[in-house]
Amino acid sequence: MELPKDPFMLLSVVNTKLRDCYADLDALCEDMGIDRAALERQLAAAGFEYMPEINQFR
């Protein structure tokens, strides 16, 4: 699956997958072949940060 380029669509897709399918961000990135640092940078540029205690970007 190709992830959306739009940061708000990306946020929605990633948070939905984290909620429904993955225990944490590492599991999502490993399973989907995503560079975690790049994903976090992309979402941080839009003002979002991964919060492991709730397994979501906010």
PDB file of C-alpha atoms in Angstrom:
ATOM      1  CA  MET A   1       0.000   0.000   0.000  1.00  0.00           C
ATOM      2  CA  GLU A   2       1.329   3.394  -0.923  1.00  0.00           C
ATOM      3  CA  LEU A   3       0.853   5.964   1.813  1.00  0.00           C
ATOM      4  CA  PRO A   4      -0.745   9.338   1.043  1.00  0.00           C
ATOM      5  CA  LYS A   5       1.511  12.350   0.533  1.00  0.00           C
ATOM      6  CA  ASP A   6      -0.908  14.769   2.186  1.00  0.00           C
ATOM      7  CA  PRO A   7       0.098  14.945   5.879  1.00  0.00           C
ATOM      8  CA  PHE A   8      -3.487  14.942   7.173  1.00  0.00           C
ATOM      9  CA  MET A   9      -4.474  11.946   5.058  1.00  0.00           C
ATOM     10  CA  LEU A  10      -1.230  10.244   6.107  1.00  0.00           C
ATOM     11  CA  LEU A  11      -2.061  10.914   9.755  1.00  0.00           C
ATOM     12  CA  SER A  12      -5.490   9.384   9.327  1.00  0.00           C
ATOM     13  CA  VAL A  13      -4.199   6.244   7.592  1.00  0.00           C
ATOM     14  CA  VAL A  14      -1.329   5.691  10.027  1.00  0.00           C
ATOM     15  CA  ASN A  15      -3.432   6.245  13.145  1.00  0.00           C
ATOM     16  CA  THR A  16      -6.153   3.942  11.835  1.00  0.00           C
ATOM     17  CA  LYS A  17      -3.616   1.205  11.123  1.00  0.00           C
ATOM     18  CA  LEU A  18      -2.006   1.707  14.547  1.00  0.00           C
ATOM     19  CA  ARG A  19      -5.393   1.457  16.228  1.00  0.00           C
ATOM     20  CA  ASP A  20      -6.690  -1.527  14.266  1.00  0.00           C
ATOM     21  CA  CYS A  21      -3.664  -3.620  13.345  1.00  0.00           C
ATOM     22  CA  TYR A  22      -0.401  -2.844  15.147  1.00  0.00           C
ATOM     23  CA  ALA A  23       0.816  -2.836  18.742  1.00  0.00           C
ATOM     24  CA  ASP A  24       3.264   0.004  18.067  1.00  0.00           C
ATOM     25  CA  LEU A  25       4.891   2.154  15.404  1.00  0.00           C
ATOM     26  CA  ASP A  26       7.849  -0.201  15.004  1.00  0.00           C
ATOM     27  CA  ALA A  27       5.518  -3.086  14.112  1.00  0.00           C
ATOM     28  CA  LEU A  28       3.671  -0.964  11.549  1.00  0.00           C
ATOM     29  CA  CYS A  29       6.885   0.248   9.929  1.00  0.00           C
ATOM     30  CA  GLU A  30       8.442  -3.211   9.822  1.00  0.00           C
ATOM     31  CA  ASP A  31       5.352  -4.858   8.348  1.00  0.00           C
ATOM     32  CA  MET A  32       4.752  -2.122   5.760  1.00  0.00           C
ATOM     33  CA  GLY A  33       8.418  -1.553   4.882  1.00  0.00           C
ATOM     34  CA  ILE A  34       8.319   2.080   5.991  1.00  0.00           C
ATOM     35  CA  ASP A  35      11.300   4.083   7.215  1.00  0.00           C
ATOM     36  CA  ARG A  36      10.169   5.082  10.714  1.00  0.00           C
ATOM     37  CA  ALA A  37      12.417   8.145  10.929  1.00  0.00           C
ATOM     38  CA  ALA A  38      11.154   9.443   7.574  1.00  0.00           C
ATOM     39  CA  LEU A  39       7.528   8.892   8.595  1.00  0.00           C
ATOM     40  CA  GLU A  40       8.056  10.686  11.896  1.00  0.00           C
ATOM     41  CA  ARG A  41       9.806  13.589  10.121  1.00  0.00           C
ATOM     42  CA  GLN A  42       6.989  13.915   7.609  1.00  0.00           C
ATOM     43  CA  LEU A  43       4.332  14.002  10.299  1.00  0.00           C
ATOM     44  CA  ALA A  44       6.428  16.244  12.588  1.00  0.00           C
ATOM     45  CA  ALA A  45       6.641  18.786   9.758  1.00  0.00           C
ATOM     46  CA  ALA A  46       2.837  19.012   9.987  1.00  0.00           C
ATOM     47  CA  GLY A  47       2.965  19.335  13.787  1.00  0.00           C
ATOM     48  CA  PHE A  48       2.303  15.722  14.813  1.00  0.00           C
ATOM     49  CA  GLU A  49       4.335  13.587  17.207  1.00  0.00           C
ATOM     50  CA  TYR A  50       4.113   9.861  17.945  1.00  0.00           C
ATOM     51  CA  MET A  51       2.898   9.145  21.458  1.00  0.00           C
ATOM     52  CA  PRO A  52       3.762   5.529  22.336  1.00  0.00           C
ATOM     53  CA  GLU A  53       1.628   5.540  25.477  1.00  0.00           C
ATOM     54  CA  ILE A  54      -1.498   5.856  23.318  1.00  0.00           C
ATOM     55  CA  ASN A  55      -0.002   4.361  20.126  1.00  0.00           C
ATOM     56  CA  GLN A  56      -1.098   7.350  18.038  1.00  0.00           C
ATOM     57  CA  PHE A  57       0.245  10.488  16.427  1.00  0.00           C
ATOM     58  CA  ARG A  58      -1.173  13.679  17.909  1.00  0.00           C
TER      59      ARG A  58
END
